[in-house]
Short mmCIF file of C-alpha atoms (C1' of nucleotides) in Angstrom, two decimals:
data_model
loop_
_atom_site.label_atom_id
_atom_site.label_comp_id
_atom_site.label_asym_id
_atom_site.label_seq_id
_atom_site.Cartn_x
_atom_site.Cartn_y
_atom_site.Cartn_z
CA UNK A 1 2.29 -18.20 -6.16
CA UNK A 2 0.83 -21.59 -4.79
CA UNK A 3 3.64 -22.38 -2.57
CA UNK A 4 3.23 -22.32 1.07
CA UNK A 5 5.86 -21.47 3.86
CA UNK A 6 6.76 -24.65 5.94
CA UNK A 7 5.24 -22.97 9.12
CA UNK A 8 1.69 -23.42 7.82
CA UNK A 9 2.27 -26.23 5.45
CA UNK A 10 0.53 -28.67 7.80
CA UNK A 11 -2.24 -27.00 9.49
CA UNK A 12 -3.44 -28.82 12.59
CA UNK A 13 -6.21 -26.96 13.97
CA UNK A 14 -9.26 -25.29 12.16
CA UNK A 15 -7.90 -21.87 12.88
CA UNK A 16 -4.54 -22.60 11.39
CA UNK A 17 -6.34 -23.95 8.27
CA UNK A 18 -8.06 -20.52 8.23
CA UNK A 19 -4.65 -18.74 8.53
CA UNK A 20 -3.22 -20.83 5.64
CA UNK A 21 -6.22 -20.02 3.60
CA UNK A 22 -6.00 -16.29 4.48
CA UNK A 23 -2.35 -16.52 3.44
CA UNK A 24 -2.91 -18.11 0.05
CA UNK A 25 -5.82 -15.78 -0.89
CA UNK A 26 -3.71 -12.72 0.15
CA UNK A 27 -0.80 -14.04 -2.19
CA UNK A 28 -3.06 -14.67 -4.99
CA UNK A 29 -5.33 -11.56 -4.85
CA UNK A 30 -3.37 -9.13 -2.84
CA UNK A 31 -4.59 -7.19 0.16
CA UNK A 32 -7.06 -5.08 -1.99
CA UNK A 33 -8.64 -8.17 -3.32
CA UNK A 34 -8.75 -10.15 -0.06
CA UNK A 35 -12.27 -10.99 0.41
CA UNK A 36 -14.06 -13.46 2.80
CA UNK A 37 -15.32 -15.21 -0.27
CA UNK A 38 -11.84 -15.79 -1.68
CA UNK A 39 -10.45 -16.88 1.74
CA UNK A 40 -13.29 -19.43 2.15
CA UNK A 41 -12.44 -20.71 -1.56
CA UNK A 42 -8.87 -21.37 -0.46
CA UNK A 43 -10.36 -22.75 2.87
CA UNK A 44 -12.44 -25.13 0.83
CA UNK A 45 -15.35 -24.48 3.21
CA UNK A 46 -18.01 -21.96 3.25
CA UNK A 47 -17.61 -18.43 4.13
CA UNK A 48 -20.26 -18.81 6.99
CA UNK A 49 -17.84 -21.06 8.87
CA UNK A 50 -15.25 -18.28 8.92
CA UNK A 51 -17.75 -16.15 10.86
CA UNK A 52 -18.19 -19.06 13.14
CA UNK A 53 -14.65 -18.80 14.02
CA UNK A 54 -14.20 -15.06 13.86
CA UNK A 55 -16.50 -12.28 14.68
CA UNK A 56 -15.74 -10.35 11.59
CA UNK A 57 -13.32 -9.63 8.63
CA UNK A 58 -11.61 -7.19 10.91
CA UNK A 59 -10.71 -9.72 13.73
CA UNK A 60 -9.76 -12.42 11.35
CA UNK A 61 -7.19 -10.16 9.52
CA UNK A 62 -5.92 -8.91 12.76
CA UNK A 63 -5.46 -12.38 14.06
CA UNK A 64 -3.73 -13.32 10.61
CA UNK A 65 -1.13 -10.68 11.10
CA UNK A 66 -0.48 -11.57 14.57
CA UNK A 67 0.03 -15.19 13.38
CA UNK A 68 2.23 -14.17 10.62
CA UNK A 69 4.42 -11.94 12.70
CA UNK A 70 4.68 -14.67 15.71
CA UNK A 71 5.62 -17.50 13.23
CA UNK A 72 8.04 -15.28 11.42
CA UNK A 73 9.52 -14.24 14.68
CA UNK A 74 9.82 -18.00 15.69
CA UNK A 75 11.77 -18.66 12.47
CA UNK A 76 14.62 -16.49 13.52
CA UNK A 77 17.55 -18.74 14.31
CA UNK A 78 18.78 -18.95 18.09
CA UNK A 79 22.54 -19.83 17.78
CA UNK A 80 24.19 -18.60 20.91
CA UNK A 81 27.82 -19.89 20.54
CA UNK A 82 28.72 -19.24 17.21
CA UNK A 83 31.02 -16.41 15.55
CA UNK A 84 29.14 -13.08 16.45
CA UNK A 85 29.57 -12.18 12.54
CA UNK A 86 27.93 -15.20 11.41
CA UNK A 87 25.08 -15.03 13.75
CA UNK A 88 24.71 -11.50 12.31
CA UNK A 89 24.57 -12.99 8.78
CA UNK A 90 22.15 -15.55 10.04
CA UNK A 91 19.95 -13.06 11.28
CA UNK A 92 19.89 -10.98 8.28
CA UNK A 93 19.30 -14.17 6.16
CA UNK A 94 16.24 -14.93 8.08
CA UNK A 95 14.65 -11.82 6.92
CA UNK A 96 15.99 -11.58 3.69
CA UNK A 97 17.17 -14.93 2.05
CA UNK A 98 19.81 -14.69 -0.41
CA UNK A 99 17.55 -16.37 -3.20
CA UNK A 100 13.98 -15.28 -3.41
CA UNK A 101 11.94 -18.55 -4.10
CA UNK A 102 8.47 -18.20 -5.11
CA UNK A 103 7.55 -19.45 -1.73
CA UNK A 104 9.51 -16.63 0.11
CA UNK A 105 8.43 -13.98 -2.38
CA UNK A 106 4.72 -14.47 -1.61
CA UNK A 107 5.51 -14.34 2.17
CA UNK A 108 7.47 -11.09 1.65
CA UNK A 109 4.94 -9.37 -0.65
CA UNK A 110 2.27 -10.37 1.99
CA UNK A 111 4.36 -8.84 4.80
CA UNK A 112 4.90 -5.59 2.84
CA UNK A 113 1.39 -5.29 2.14
CA UNK A 114 0.23 -5.87 5.67
CA UNK A 115 2.81 -3.42 6.79
CA UNK A 116 1.31 -0.69 4.49
CA UNK A 117 -2.04 -1.10 6.25
CA UNK A 118 -0.01 0.35 9.35
CA UNK A 119 0.20 3.74 7.84
CA UNK A 120 -3.75 4.16 8.68
CA UNK A 121 -4.51 1.64 11.19
CA UNK A 122 -2.99 2.02 14.56
CA UNK A 123 -3.47 -1.70 15.54
CA UNK A 124 -1.22 -2.87 12.66
CA UNK A 125 1.23 -0.29 13.54
CA UNK A 126 1.57 -1.49 16.95
CA UNK A 127 1.83 -5.03 15.92
CA UNK A 128 4.67 -4.03 13.55
CA UNK A 129 6.41 -1.84 16.13
CA UNK A 130 6.40 -4.84 18.40
CA UNK A 131 7.80 -6.95 15.64
CA UNK A 132 10.49 -4.81 14.58
CA UNK A 133 11.53 -4.19 18.36
CA UNK A 134 11.70 -8.08 18.80
CA UNK A 135 14.08 -8.24 15.79
CA UNK A 136 16.30 -5.51 16.78
CA UNK A 137 16.50 -6.98 20.32
CA UNK A 138 18.10 -9.99 18.52
CA UNK A 139 20.35 -7.76 16.65
CA UNK A 140 21.38 -5.99 19.79
CA UNK A 141 22.05 -9.01 21.48
CA UNK A 142 24.41 -10.37 18.86
CA UNK A 143 26.19 -7.10 18.56
CA UNK A 144 26.68 -6.60 22.25
CA UNK A 145 28.00 -10.35 22.57
CA UNK A 146 30.33 -9.44 19.63
CA UNK A 147 31.57 -6.23 21.54
CA UNK A 148 32.34 -8.31 24.64
CA UNK A 149 33.98 -10.99 22.69
CA UNK A 150 36.18 -8.39 21.19
CA UNK A 151 35.09 -9.17 17.82
CA UNK A 152 33.25 -6.07 17.30
CA UNK A 153 34.31 -2.41 18.10
CA UNK A 154 32.49 -0.52 20.95
CA UNK A 155 29.70 0.85 18.99
CA UNK A 156 26.37 1.91 19.98
CA UNK A 157 24.73 -1.52 19.64
CA UNK A 158 21.13 -0.04 19.74
CA UNK A 159 21.86 2.50 16.93
CA UNK A 160 23.67 -0.10 14.80
CA UNK A 161 20.70 -2.57 15.09
CA UNK A 162 18.23 -0.04 14.10
CA UNK A 163 20.18 0.96 11.14
CA UNK A 164 20.48 -2.78 10.11
CA UNK A 165 16.98 -3.24 10.67
CA UNK A 166 15.80 -0.35 8.78
CA UNK A 167 18.02 -1.46 5.78
CA UNK A 168 16.79 -4.93 5.94
CA UNK A 169 13.13 -3.36 5.86
CA UNK A 170 13.91 -1.35 2.79
CA UNK A 171 15.31 -4.41 0.96
CA UNK A 172 12.27 -6.43 1.67
CA UNK A 173 10.12 -3.71 0.34
CA UNK A 174 12.05 -3.18 -2.77
CA UNK A 175 12.41 -6.74 -3.77
CA UNK A 176 8.84 -7.28 -4.24
CA UNK A 177 7.70 -3.69 -5.36
CA UNK A 178 10.54 -2.92 -7.72
CA UNK A 179 11.19 -4.51 -11.05
CA UNK A 180 14.00 -6.84 -9.89
CA UNK A 181 15.84 -8.37 -6.89
CA UNK A 182 19.00 -6.60 -6.98
CA UNK A 183 17.95 -4.53 -4.05
CA UNK A 184 18.23 -7.52 -1.48
CA UNK A 185 21.61 -8.85 -2.81
CA UNK A 186 23.14 -5.46 -2.87
CA UNK A 187 21.75 -4.90 0.66
CA UNK A 188 23.23 -8.00 2.00
CA UNK A 189 26.40 -7.20 0.24
CA UNK A 190 26.40 -3.68 1.65
CA UNK A 191 25.68 -4.69 5.13
CA UNK A 192 28.52 -7.27 5.18
CA UNK A 193 31.04 -4.45 4.03
CA UNK A 194 29.32 -2.28 6.66
CA UNK A 195 30.20 -4.79 9.21
CA UNK A 196 33.50 -5.29 7.96
CA UNK A 197 34.57 -1.57 7.95
CA UNK A 198 32.54 -0.20 10.86
CA UNK A 199 31.76 -3.08 13.07
CA UNK A 200 34.95 -5.37 12.84
CA UNK A 201 37.56 -4.71 15.38
CA UNK A 202 40.89 -5.20 13.85
CA UNK A 203 42.85 -6.58 10.76
CA UNK A 204 40.66 -4.80 8.27
CA UNK A 205 40.43 -6.43 4.96
CA UNK A 206 38.90 -3.81 2.81
CA UNK A 207 39.47 -4.77 -0.76
CA UNK A 208 36.89 -2.98 -2.62
CA UNK B 1 -3.78 15.34 8.12
CA UNK B 2 -5.39 18.23 6.07
CA UNK B 3 -2.11 19.73 5.05
CA UNK B 4 -1.14 19.74 1.52
CA UNK B 5 2.27 19.51 -0.05
CA UNK B 6 3.45 22.55 -1.66
CA UNK B 7 3.50 20.94 -5.23
CA UNK B 8 -0.20 20.69 -5.17
CA UNK B 9 -1.29 23.53 -3.00
CA UNK B 10 -2.54 25.65 -5.76
CA UNK B 11 -3.84 23.45 -8.54
CA UNK B 12 -4.41 25.31 -11.90
CA UNK B 13 -6.05 22.78 -13.89
CA UNK B 14 -9.00 20.59 -13.16
CA UNK B 15 -6.77 17.64 -13.46
CA UNK B 16 -4.59 19.13 -10.84
CA UNK B 17 -7.39 19.69 -8.75
CA UNK B 18 -8.51 16.06 -8.96
CA UNK B 19 -4.89 14.94 -8.24
CA UNK B 20 -5.05 17.00 -5.04
CA UNK B 21 -8.46 15.70 -4.14
CA UNK B 22 -7.11 12.22 -4.53
CA UNK B 23 -4.09 13.09 -2.30
CA UNK B 24 -6.26 14.26 0.24
CA UNK B 25 -8.82 11.35 0.20
CA UNK B 26 -5.75 9.01 0.17
CA UNK B 27 -4.35 10.44 3.45
CA UNK B 28 -7.51 10.52 5.17
CA UNK B 29 -8.94 7.30 4.46
CA UNK B 30 -5.85 5.12 3.18
CA UNK B 31 -5.51 3.18 0.04
CA UNK B 32 -8.09 0.54 1.25
CA UNK B 33 -10.69 3.43 1.81
CA UNK B 34 -10.13 5.24 -1.41
CA UNK B 35 -13.39 5.35 -3.14
CA UNK B 36 -14.67 7.57 -6.03
CA UNK B 37 -17.17 9.00 -3.82
CA UNK B 38 -14.63 10.26 -1.47
CA UNK B 39 -12.41 11.68 -3.97
CA UNK B 40 -15.40 13.61 -5.38
CA UNK B 41 -16.08 14.95 -1.73
CA UNK B 42 -12.53 16.16 -1.40
CA UNK B 43 -12.81 17.45 -5.04
CA UNK B 44 -16.03 19.50 -4.14
CA UNK B 45 -17.71 18.36 -7.33
CA UNK B 46 -19.75 15.44 -8.30
CA UNK B 47 -18.35 11.94 -8.93
CA UNK B 48 -19.67 11.84 -12.41
CA UNK B 49 -17.37 14.73 -13.22
CA UNK B 50 -14.42 12.37 -12.34
CA UNK B 51 -15.52 10.08 -15.01
CA UNK B 52 -15.78 12.96 -17.45
CA UNK B 53 -11.92 13.23 -17.06
CA UNK B 54 -10.85 9.73 -16.61
CA UNK B 55 -12.31 6.55 -18.10
CA UNK B 56 -12.36 4.61 -14.83
CA UNK B 57 -11.08 4.33 -11.33
CA UNK B 58 -8.07 2.50 -12.52
CA UNK B 59 -6.87 5.02 -14.94
CA UNK B 60 -7.35 7.85 -12.31
CA UNK B 61 -5.29 6.04 -9.67
CA UNK B 62 -2.50 5.33 -12.22
CA UNK B 63 -2.48 8.80 -13.31
CA UNK B 64 -2.28 9.94 -9.63
CA UNK B 65 0.63 7.74 -9.11
CA UNK B 66 2.55 8.93 -12.02
CA UNK B 67 1.74 12.44 -11.00
CA UNK B 68 2.93 11.88 -7.45
CA UNK B 69 6.18 10.30 -8.61
CA UNK B 70 6.94 13.00 -11.20
CA UNK B 71 6.26 15.86 -8.66
CA UNK B 72 8.51 14.02 -6.05
CA UNK B 73 11.23 13.52 -8.47
CA UNK B 74 11.22 17.14 -9.66
CA UNK B 75 11.60 18.18 -5.76
CA UNK B 76 15.10 16.46 -5.68
CA UNK B 77 17.75 19.36 -5.45
CA UNK B 78 20.02 19.89 -8.34
CA UNK B 79 23.19 21.40 -6.77
CA UNK B 80 26.18 20.77 -8.95
CA UNK B 81 28.92 22.83 -7.41
CA UNK B 82 28.76 22.09 -3.86
CA UNK B 83 30.65 19.76 -1.53
CA UNK B 84 29.92 16.06 -2.43
CA UNK B 85 29.18 15.14 1.00
CA UNK B 86 26.69 18.00 1.59
CA UNK B 87 25.09 17.10 -1.80
CA UNK B 88 24.67 13.52 -0.69
CA UNK B 89 23.02 14.88 2.56
CA UNK B 90 20.71 16.86 0.36
CA UNK B 91 19.73 14.14 -1.50
CA UNK B 92 18.78 11.86 1.29
CA UNK B 93 16.89 14.99 3.14
CA UNK B 94 14.73 15.16 -0.05
CA UNK B 95 13.30 11.69 0.60
CA UNK B 96 13.60 11.66 4.42
CA UNK B 97 13.29 15.13 6.03
CA UNK B 98 14.78 15.28 9.44
CA UNK B 99 11.47 16.63 11.10
CA UNK B 100 8.40 14.84 9.85
CA UNK B 101 5.87 17.53 9.62
CA UNK B 102 2.17 16.48 9.35
CA UNK B 103 2.33 17.39 5.77
CA UNK B 104 5.28 15.09 4.87
CA UNK B 105 3.93 12.36 7.11
CA UNK B 106 0.88 12.28 4.87
CA UNK B 107 2.93 12.38 1.98
CA UNK B 108 5.11 9.53 2.99
CA UNK B 109 2.22 7.33 4.04
CA UNK B 110 0.61 7.82 0.68
CA UNK B 111 3.78 6.74 -1.11
CA UNK B 112 4.24 3.77 1.16
CA UNK B 113 0.67 2.50 0.56
CA UNK B 114 0.90 3.07 -3.15
CA UNK B 115 4.25 1.15 -3.28
CA UNK B 116 2.57 -1.73 -1.59
CA UNK B 117 0.27 -2.10 -4.39
CA UNK B 118 3.12 -2.86 -6.56
CA UNK B 119 3.36 -6.16 -4.85
CA UNK B 120 0.40 -7.31 -6.87
CA UNK B 121 0.18 -4.68 -9.78
CA UNK B 122 2.95 -4.75 -12.52
CA UNK B 123 2.01 -1.42 -13.70
CA UNK B 124 2.73 0.08 -10.20
CA UNK B 125 5.87 -1.90 -9.86
CA UNK B 126 6.99 -0.43 -13.39
CA UNK B 127 6.39 2.97 -12.12
CA UNK B 128 8.49 2.62 -8.92
CA UNK B 129 11.20 0.86 -10.53
CA UNK B 130 11.64 3.62 -12.78
CA UNK B 131 11.49 6.25 -9.85
CA UNK B 132 13.99 4.26 -7.80
CA UNK B 133 16.25 4.42 -10.74
CA UNK B 134 15.96 7.99 -11.29
CA UNK B 135 16.84 8.65 -7.57
CA UNK B 136 19.58 6.13 -7.67
CA UNK B 137 21.09 7.74 -10.65
CA UNK B 138 21.22 11.06 -8.67
CA UNK B 139 23.14 9.28 -5.92
CA UNK B 140 25.51 7.80 -8.43
CA UNK B 141 26.28 11.17 -10.06
CA UNK B 142 27.05 12.76 -6.63
CA UNK B 143 29.11 9.74 -5.66
CA UNK B 144 31.09 9.60 -8.79
CA UNK B 145 31.58 13.29 -8.60
CA UNK B 146 32.89 13.05 -5.15
CA UNK B 147 35.34 10.23 -6.33
CA UNK B 148 36.68 12.48 -9.09
CA UNK B 149 37.24 15.43 -6.66
CA UNK B 150 39.07 13.01 -4.26
CA UNK B 151 36.60 13.52 -1.61
CA UNK B 152 35.24 10.05 -1.65
CA UNK B 153 37.24 6.86 -1.86
CA UNK B 154 37.16 4.87 -5.16
CA UNK B 155 34.01 2.78 -4.27
CA UNK B 156 31.60 1.18 -6.66
CA UNK B 157 29.23 4.20 -6.98
CA UNK B 158 26.49 1.90 -8.37
CA UNK B 159 26.41 -0.33 -5.45
CA UNK B 160 26.99 2.23 -2.73
CA UNK B 161 23.94 4.22 -4.31
CA UNK B 162 21.56 1.36 -4.22
CA UNK B 163 22.38 0.53 -0.73
CA UNK B 164 21.77 4.25 0.18
CA UNK B 165 18.54 4.01 -1.74
CA UNK B 166 17.46 0.76 -0.03
CA UNK B 167 17.98 2.26 3.48
CA UNK B 168 16.14 5.44 2.59
CA UNK B 169 13.20 2.97 1.30
CA UNK B 170 13.48 1.08 4.74
CA UNK B 171 13.27 4.46 6.79
CA UNK B 172 10.52 5.94 4.76
CA UNK B 173 8.27 2.77 5.36
CA UNK B 174 9.17 2.52 9.13
CA UNK B 175 8.69 5.95 9.89
CA UNK B 176 4.90 5.78 9.01
CA UNK B 177 4.30 2.11 9.87
CA UNK B 178 6.08 1.63 13.26
CA UNK B 179 5.22 3.35 16.42
CA UNK B 180 7.55 6.21 16.34
CA UNK B 181 9.85 8.21 13.98
CA UNK B 182 13.25 6.85 15.31
CA UNK B 183 14.06 4.80 12.11
CA UNK B 184 14.23 8.04 9.99
CA UNK B 185 16.58 9.91 12.35
CA UNK B 186 18.68 6.82 12.94
CA UNK B 187 18.86 6.14 9.18
CA UNK B 188 20.16 9.64 8.68
CA UNK B 189 22.75 9.22 11.45
CA UNK B 190 23.82 5.92 10.40
CA UNK B 191 24.02 6.86 6.67
CA UNK B 192 26.34 9.92 7.83
CA UNK B 193 28.56 7.64 9.93
CA UNK B 194 28.55 5.16 6.86
CA UNK B 195 29.62 7.98 4.69
CA UNK B 196 32.21 9.10 7.03
CA UNK B 197 33.91 5.46 7.46
CA UNK B 198 33.25 3.83 4.21
CA UNK B 199 33.06 6.77 1.82
CA UNK B 200 35.28 9.51 3.04
CA UNK B 201 38.82 9.27 1.78
CA UNK B 202 41.25 10.31 4.57
CA UNK B 203 41.32 12.00 8.14
CA UNK B 204 38.92 9.47 9.71
CA UNK B 205 37.30 11.13 12.83
CA UNK B 206 35.52 8.20 14.15
CA UNK B 207 34.44 9.25 17.74
CA UNK B 208 31.48 6.85 18.47
"C1'" DC C 1 -29.20 -35.57 23.06
"C1'" DC C 2 -26.40 -32.05 23.19
"C1'" DA C 3 -22.70 -29.35 21.39
"C1'" DT C 4 -20.09 -28.29 17.71
"C1'" DA C 5 -18.92 -27.89 12.66
"C1'" DC C 6 -20.86 -26.60 8.70
"C1'" DT C 7 -24.04 -25.08 4.77
"C1'" DG C 8 -27.09 -22.21 1.65
"C1'" DA C 9 -30.18 -18.64 1.25
"C1'" DT C 10 -30.44 -14.04 1.85
"C1'" DC C 11 -29.86 -8.97 3.35
"C1'" DG C 12 -28.72 -4.26 3.23
"C1'" DA C 13 -24.89 -1.12 2.28
"C1'" DA C 14 -21.60 0.31 -0.55
"C1'" DC C 15 -19.28 0.36 -4.54
"C1'" DG C 16 -17.89 1.53 -9.61
"C1'" DT C 17 -19.99 3.08 -13.59
"C1'" DT C 18 -23.67 4.81 -16.75
"C1'" DC C 19 -26.59 8.23 -18.61
"C1'" DA C 20 -29.84 11.61 -19.72
"C1'" DG C 21 -29.88 16.24 -19.15
"C1'" DT C 22 -28.73 21.10 -17.22
"C1'" DC C 23 -26.02 25.10 -17.59
"C1'" DA C 24 -22.69 28.82 -19.09
"C1'" DG C 25 -20.05 30.54 -22.56
"C1'" DA C 26 -18.01 30.79 -27.26
"C1'" DT C 27 -19.05 30.74 -32.03
"C1'" DA C 28 -21.22 32.31 -36.12
"C1'" DG C 29 -24.86 33.29 -39.57
"C1'" DA C 30 -28.48 36.76 -40.74
"C1'" DT D 1 -27.77 42.78 -32.43
"C1'" DC D 2 -30.87 38.71 -31.98
"C1'" DT D 3 -30.60 34.19 -32.62
"C1'" DA D 4 -29.52 29.45 -33.42
"C1'" DT D 5 -25.82 25.95 -32.81
"C1'" DC D 6 -22.19 23.91 -30.71
"C1'" DT D 7 -19.05 22.51 -26.71
"C1'" DG D 8 -17.32 21.20 -22.35
"C1'" DA D 9 -18.06 21.14 -17.54
"C1'" DC D 10 -20.99 19.56 -14.51
"C1'" DT D 11 -25.15 17.12 -12.05
"C1'" DG D 12 -28.43 13.64 -9.98
"C1'" DA D 13 -30.60 9.54 -10.08
"C1'" DA D 14 -30.13 5.23 -11.14
"C1'" DC D 15 -28.07 0.55 -12.57
"C1'" DG D 16 -25.90 -3.87 -11.67
"C1'" DT D 17 -22.57 -6.09 -8.86
"C1'" DT D 18 -20.16 -7.39 -4.87
"C1'" DC D 19 -19.16 -7.07 -0.45
"C1'" DG D 20 -19.54 -8.11 4.62
"C1'" DA D 21 -22.70 -10.21 7.49
"C1'" DT D 22 -26.87 -12.96 9.46
"C1'" DC D 23 -29.58 -16.64 10.15
"C1'" DA D 24 -32.41 -20.87 10.08
"C1'" DG D 25 -31.30 -25.14 9.47
"C1'" DT D 26 -28.73 -29.55 8.66
"C1'" DA D 27 -25.12 -32.87 9.63
"C1'" DT D 28 -22.26 -35.31 12.92
"C1'" DG D 29 -19.46 -37.14 16.78
"C1'" DG D 30 -19.49 -38.08 21.64
#
DNA sequence: CCATACTGATCGAACGTTCAGTCAGATAGA
DNA sequence: TCTATCTGACTGAACGTTCGATCAGTATGG
């Protein structure tokens, strides 16, 4: 649980250090146990300093959520000239890596916990709505490109993208809140067969 | 946010009243704002009384989670002699009702928030693993019945069930943590088309 | 010398929890 | 039937702790 995602491995500014400390504290203690004191301990500085950089805990946590979503968004691959099906797989992999390292488990758990706050905090839900929208736009792009290229059938790209996004969200949640990690691998396999049978244009190779 | 699901509308025992109060407090204040004081206020009795019935907050909340999952599980329809496809739809509807009433929104939000706790509390994740397993068993039953009846193709029922369950989980999460309710309706539509194109045996009527 | 980074002491509020004690009703011995 | 005993539901005041937040003041680099 001590590993750090690459995007905050080498913080350069003080604020980035605080974001990193917040992340570590969140992974270790969970959202319910996320206190200023514990963030300060991960930070290695006094908690007063946190108030020097942020007005209050609320602002810090909101900034942290925004930081996490932006960094995650920027980790989405931007391959424009590949096979549409491979590009689709790459997008799914970005959210749902096939093997769940301790590092990525911590990240996903943090995201799931933050997302749950959106149920009662409109500012959180706005952030996640925006994030979901951005990811879905990427999916739509890939699917529409695939349709134009003739690789995919002429489906409603918007609807398919929302479906894929929803399944990915479910797999992210389940893989850190259920007993084991089956959900994610099954979701990836199932999405693949879904793509094969619903999305792919011709030469159906359904073997299962 | 003041509505109550039918299964705890008329509490008969004191403990049921406490479960109801806990539910109402959770809906109103969220998990982060769920205090003994607020449960007592919804309860209409003193908070000391809560400690008369439960050792501590932890035990109360764990009992509440178990209560919620059991009641939810018992709300799953048990129709044995219908069309497999309709039975499948009924199962999905039980978790993901087509129109999200204020009552059901509160319930779903509560479930999503509780589930997020499982990321850092093994006791929670065990409960949810059990709950997911039970729901998935229902799905497997229906799918296997459908295969035997010749309505469905000879798919891997276990895998399809896990896929459907994961998508449902994602839709539940998204519909209360994103801006709008599109996720749920899209998921239902997409599951339907998935069933049509992947599960259904013959006479494919793909029109979209 | 001035701004920025930073600290330790400290505060009031809110939290979970405890406890002594009240009250209504059931039980039962004389 | 009167009275003593017991029980379980219930309360209000209080405890110790922890939280977020404040502030006066120190160090430090330009």
